[in-house]
């Protein structure tokens, strides 16, 4: 291994949140601002479900799963959901 040449590489940053969980919801203070970000190392895994939720929020429908606990308001309310095993 020591003799192998490094031919190149790439890197990408994880987008992170203080409690290591995603931010999904609709902003209370900016009209029709729907957000889904901060997925850290799970963004591909959660993308199909997140996409359906965002579609429903955008159309004013109730999403198939309650994403209220993932709203940005959890930080203002002092109720983060700490992830013990962030990846
Ligand atoms: C090294 C690495 C390995 C990973 N491995 C996995 C894995 O195995 N499984 C898994 O589920 N997830 C994995 N992830 C996480 C996954 O890649 C991300 O969670 C996912 O890509 C996030 O998707 P996104 O659409 O939220 O954001 P992004 O994919 O980051 O998309 C955001 C887009 O917005 C654009 N943008 C930014 N600012 C602006 C602006 N001002 N105006 C216009 N456009 C803008 C960016 O160019 C980008 O195209 C990995 C991430 C990394 C870095």
Coordinates of C-alpha atoms and ligand atoms in Angstrom, one line a residue:
X1 CA 0.0 0.0 0.0
X2 CA 2.9 2.4 0.8
X3 CA 4.1 2.1 -2.8
X4 CA 0.7 3.0 -4.4
X5 CA 0.4 6.5 -5.9
X6 CA -2.5 8.7 -5.1
X7 CA -4.2 9.5 -8.4
X8 CA -6.9 11.8 -7.3
X9 CA -9.9 12.2 -5.0
X10 CA -12.9 14.2 -4.1
X11 CA -14.6 15.4 -1.0
X12 CA -18.0 16.6 0.0
X13 CA -19.2 18.3 3.2
X14 CA -22.0 16.9 5.3
X15 CA -24.8 19.4 5.8
X16 CA -25.4 19.3 9.5
X17 CA -27.7 20.5 12.2
X18 CA -27.1 21.0 16.0
X19 CA -28.9 17.7 16.8
X20 CA -27.9 15.8 13.7
X21 CA -31.4 15.4 12.4
X22 CA -32.9 16.8 9.2
X23 CA -34.9 20.0 8.9
X24 CA -38.2 19.4 7.2
X25 CA -41.2 21.7 7.2
X26 CA -42.8 24.9 6.1
X27 CA -41.6 28.2 7.6
X28 CA -44.0 30.0 9.9
X29 CA -42.6 33.5 9.1
X30 CA -42.0 33.3 5.3
X31 CA -45.0 32.5 3.2
X32 CA -44.8 29.3 1.3
X33 CA -41.2 28.6 2.2
X34 CA -40.9 24.8 2.3
X35 CA -37.6 23.4 3.4
X36 CA -35.8 20.0 3.5
X37 CA -32.2 20.1 4.4
X38 CA -29.6 19.0 6.9
X39 CA -29.8 15.3 6.1
X40 CA -26.2 14.7 7.1
X41 CA -25.2 11.2 5.8
X42 CA -28.7 10.0 5.2
X43 CA -29.9 12.3 2.4
X44 CA -30.1 9.7 -0.3
X45 CA -31.7 7.2 2.0
X46 CA -34.4 9.6 3.1
X47 CA -34.9 11.3 -0.2
X48 CA -37.9 9.3 -1.5
X49 CA -39.9 9.9 1.7
X50 CA -38.7 13.5 2.0
X51 CA -39.8 14.2 -1.5
X52 CA -43.3 12.9 -0.9
X53 CA -43.5 15.0 2.3
X54 CA -42.3 18.2 0.5
X55 CA -44.7 17.5 -2.4
X56 CA -47.6 17.3 0.1
X57 CA -46.5 20.4 2.1
X58 CA -46.2 22.4 -1.2
X59 CA -49.7 21.3 -2.2
X60 CA -51.2 22.1 1.2
X61 CA -51.9 18.4 2.0
X62 CA -51.3 16.6 5.2
X63 CA -48.1 14.5 4.7
X64 CA -48.3 10.8 5.1
X65 CA -46.0 11.1 8.1
X66 CA -45.9 13.8 10.8
X67 CA -42.7 15.8 10.3
X68 CA -43.6 18.3 12.9
X69 CA -40.8 17.2 15.2
X70 CA -38.3 17.8 12.4
X71 CA -39.3 21.5 12.0
X72 CA -36.8 24.2 12.6
X73 CA -39.0 25.4 15.5
X74 CA -37.6 22.7 17.7
X75 CA -34.4 24.7 18.3
X76 CA -36.3 27.9 19.2
X77 CA -38.5 25.8 21.5
X78 CA -35.4 24.3 23.1
X79 CA -36.5 20.8 22.1
X80 CA -33.9 19.4 19.8
X81 CA -33.9 15.7 19.2
X82 CA -30.3 14.6 19.8
X83 CA -29.1 11.7 17.7
X84 CA -26.8 9.5 19.8
X85 CA -25.2 7.8 16.8
X86 CA -24.7 10.5 14.1
X87 CA -23.4 9.2 10.7
Ligands
LIG1 C1 -19.1 11.9 1.2 C2 -20.6 11.7 1.4 C3 -21.1 10.4 1.4 C4 -22.5 10.3 1.6 N1 -23.0 9.0 1.6 C5 -24.4 8.9 1.8 C6 -25.0 7.5 1.8 O1 -24.3 6.5 1.7 N2 -26.3 7.4 1.9 C7 -27.1 8.5 2.1 O2 -28.3 8.3 2.3 N3 -26.6 9.8 2.1 C8 -25.2 10.0 1.9 N4 -24.7 11.2 1.9 C9 -25.6 12.3 2.2 C10 -26.3 12.8 0.9 O3 -25.4 13.0 -0.2 C11 -26.9 14.2 1.2 O4 -27.7 14.1 2.4 C12 -27.8 14.6 0.1 O5 -27.1 14.7 -1.1 C13 -28.4 16.0 0.4 O6 -29.3 16.3 -0.6 P1 -29.9 17.7 -0.7 O7 -30.7 17.8 -2.0 O8 -30.6 18.1 0.6 O9 -28.6 18.7 -0.8 P2 -27.5 18.8 -1.9 O10 -27.4 17.4 -2.6 O11 -26.3 19.3 -1.2 O12 -28.1 19.8 -3.0 C14 -28.1 21.1 -2.7 C15 -28.0 21.8 -4.1 O13 -28.2 23.2 -3.9 C16 -27.3 23.9 -4.7 N5 -27.1 25.2 -4.1 C17 -26.5 25.6 -3.0 N6 -26.6 26.9 -2.7 C18 -27.3 27.4 -3.8 C19 -27.8 28.7 -4.1 N7 -27.5 29.8 -3.4 N8 -28.5 28.8 -5.3 C20 -28.8 27.8 -6.0 N9 -28.4 26.5 -5.8 C21 -27.7 26.3 -4.6 C22 -26.0 23.1 -4.6 O14 -25.1 23.3 -5.7 C23 -26.6 21.7 -4.7 O15 -26.7 21.2 -6.0 C24 -23.3 11.4 1.7 C25 -22.8 12.7 1.7 C26 -21.4 12.8 1.6 C27 -20.8 14.2 1.5

